């Protein structure tokens, strides 16, 4: 994965390749999903995973394309098309043919003949989009591979489902027990369990369901459903959301916590067909993200809307949200079934975990909110982060955010000499030199590095741990 070794192949396949990338993972670590070489305690501070964990030489220019978090496992795509997985594996979600967990990243050998483009993690399954390595890059042949719970194999298996074998796959998203895939021509197919209508078929079903194309979308309740071209999708635990080519949001599945964004539901606490979120009429949505029981939508101008369950603060509206509830009772004061503006502008990326939310801002900062018992949502040591709060431990330009059951991950890029220097300095920060590096970083406009130094000094001084050469100090404090 050194830059000189892989630039030839990668240059034909990937645009805007960074000179170096960094992966930060933190939060709940019961199954080793933070990649800490077997350490059991949880990591409240984002820790950059060293290149050596992925078989790269120390100090090597590792570069990354994608990262995803499941309930208790993590997956990352390297710029040479290799896929690494680690964490829980009781359903074969790591793709190594076993049901034994891995507390450090391991390459998925069954995909070595493929150039992996992207990856998605569900609660206990994984899906990847890849193209054959023998392809010369002139023909797009992005195919879908699936494995883990309900996917028929502990190894990656090629999956066309209801699509024809020549279909180009644009995106895939995994929920708790269902998966939805998007083709390049805007069609969705879904498979898995459908007890809450999360497959969008107009009915509920018992047992595991095979793949079927979603063929009807309800724009208005008083009109017949029609076919809509989809450009982006996201699966929550038991609900799904998609964006049409016109920037409209459609949601379906379980809506008992307001996560579908509708004033009322057509089938008890469920919506069985994809239905347009009319509260977002006239607002062009470019990205949507689903969490356990909440949903977020990002506009083309950088405004963030959220709706659904907010008991853990995952809506970012604060601890008192009774005035926004559609059920006027104290026991339901954390439900919001109509989208509300949470961040008015400046948001670039959004990711929803089971009970927390992460955003990357245009000024380069990361903010999070929601359940924070393991530090997955914010710097502060609190059970809940009720409002957007900073996560100031990552250096580099944020390329991808990922949020899982109780852990988080960020992929950052360095594309300039200045950013490469920031990466190198960040790796060498200790208590004794943090003030000096912070001063230089502040004077040269390296704001992320300056914030990292400040946070490190605060944590080391608060903990009373002055042994800055100690490995656990460098990796993070509980």
mmCIF file of N, CA and C in Angstrom, residues 19 29 38 58 121 127 138-139 177 224 232 249 255 290 315 317 348 354 415 418 425 437 454 458 476:
data_model
loop_
_atom_site.group_PDB
_atom_site.id
_atom_site.type_symbol
_atom_site.label_atom_id
_atom_site.label_comp_id
_atom_site.label_asym_id
_atom_site.label_seq_id
_atom_site.Cartn_x
_atom_site.Cartn_y
_atom_site.Cartn_z
ATOM 1 N N UNK A 19 -2.488 11.752 -0.946
ATOM 2 C CA UNK A 19 -1.114 11.312 -0.753
ATOM 3 C C UNK A 19 -1.013 10.373 0.442
ATOM 4 N N UNK A 29 -15.903 -1.100 22.481
ATOM 5 C CA UNK A 29 -14.860 -1.988 21.973
ATOM 6 C C UNK A 29 -15.001 -3.410 22.496
ATOM 7 N N UNK A 38 -6.586 -6.300 20.618
ATOM 8 C CA UNK A 38 -7.030 -7.136 21.718
ATOM 9 C C UNK A 38 -7.328 -6.426 23.012
ATOM 10 N N UNK A 58 5.890 0.637 8.854
ATOM 11 C CA UNK A 58 5.727 1.801 9.734
ATOM 12 C C UNK A 58 6.100 3.068 8.984
ATOM 13 N N UNK A 121 -21.867 -1.894 6.242
ATOM 14 C CA UNK A 121 -22.019 -2.856 7.328
ATOM 15 C C UNK A 121 -23.411 -2.745 7.934
ATOM 16 N N UNK A 127 -21.742 -5.895 3.044
ATOM 17 C CA UNK A 127 -21.893 -5.914 1.588
ATOM 18 C C UNK A 127 -20.847 -4.991 0.980
ATOM 19 N N UNK A 138 -11.821 0.406 -18.498
ATOM 20 C CA UNK A 138 -12.586 1.114 -19.529
ATOM 21 C C UNK A 138 -14.071 0.799 -19.466
ATOM 22 N N UNK A 139 -14.434 -0.314 -18.820
ATOM 23 C CA UNK A 139 -15.833 -0.721 -18.709
ATOM 24 C C UNK A 139 -16.201 -0.821 -17.235
ATOM 25 N N UNK A 177 -31.800 -6.367 9.709
ATOM 26 C CA UNK A 177 -32.079 -7.683 9.124
ATOM 27 C C UNK A 177 -32.531 -7.559 7.671
ATOM 28 N N UNK A 224 -52.147 7.322 -7.273
ATOM 29 C CA UNK A 224 -51.614 5.964 -7.383
ATOM 30 C C UNK A 224 -50.088 5.990 -7.314
ATOM 31 N N UNK A 232 -29.839 7.827 -4.214
ATOM 32 C CA UNK A 232 -29.090 7.539 -2.982
ATOM 33 C C UNK A 232 -30.021 6.894 -1.972
ATOM 34 N N UNK A 249 -37.214 13.015 -0.609
ATOM 35 C CA UNK A 249 -36.927 11.911 0.299
ATOM 36 C C UNK A 249 -38.140 11.000 0.411
ATOM 37 N N UNK A 255 -42.143 2.871 11.775
ATOM 38 C CA UNK A 255 -42.202 4.307 12.055
ATOM 39 C C UNK A 255 -42.703 4.625 13.441
ATOM 40 N N UNK A 290 -29.772 6.985 7.938
ATOM 41 C CA UNK A 290 -30.707 6.391 8.895
ATOM 42 C C UNK A 290 -29.942 5.780 10.067
ATOM 43 N N UNK A 315 -31.110 13.379 18.026
ATOM 44 C CA UNK A 315 -31.640 14.401 17.130
ATOM 45 C C UNK A 315 -30.912 15.732 17.280
ATOM 46 N N UNK A 317 -31.453 18.033 19.544
ATOM 47 C CA UNK A 317 -32.400 19.083 19.900
ATOM 48 C C UNK A 317 -32.412 19.424 21.378
ATOM 49 N N UNK A 348 -21.165 19.136 5.553
ATOM 50 C CA UNK A 348 -20.706 18.440 4.344
ATOM 51 C C UNK A 348 -21.119 16.980 4.318
ATOM 52 N N UNK A 354 -26.491 3.810 15.828
ATOM 53 C CA UNK A 354 -27.702 3.299 16.468
ATOM 54 C C UNK A 354 -28.393 4.374 17.282
ATOM 55 N N UNK A 415 -3.618 15.732 1.202
ATOM 56 C CA UNK A 415 -3.360 15.890 -0.235
ATOM 57 C C UNK A 415 -2.320 16.963 -0.527
ATOM 58 N N UNK A 418 1.554 20.478 3.410
ATOM 59 C CA UNK A 418 1.153 20.993 4.715
ATOM 60 C C UNK A 418 0.383 19.932 5.504
ATOM 61 N N UNK A 425 3.350 15.368 12.493
ATOM 62 C CA UNK A 425 3.415 15.981 13.820
ATOM 63 C C UNK A 425 2.390 15.384 14.762
ATOM 64 N N UNK A 437 3.996 22.352 19.733
ATOM 65 C CA UNK A 437 3.364 21.999 18.458
ATOM 66 C C UNK A 437 2.067 22.774 18.278
ATOM 67 N N UNK A 454 -4.347 20.534 22.073
ATOM 68 C CA UNK A 454 -5.064 21.052 23.235
ATOM 69 C C UNK A 454 -5.836 19.945 23.949
ATOM 70 N N UNK A 458 -5.264 18.368 27.775
ATOM 71 C CA UNK A 458 -6.367 18.359 28.738
ATOM 72 C C UNK A 458 -6.591 16.970 29.319
ATOM 73 N N UNK A 476 -5.226 6.521 24.042
ATOM 74 C CA UNK A 476 -6.462 7.141 24.513
ATOM 75 C C UNK A 476 -6.813 6.735 25.905
#
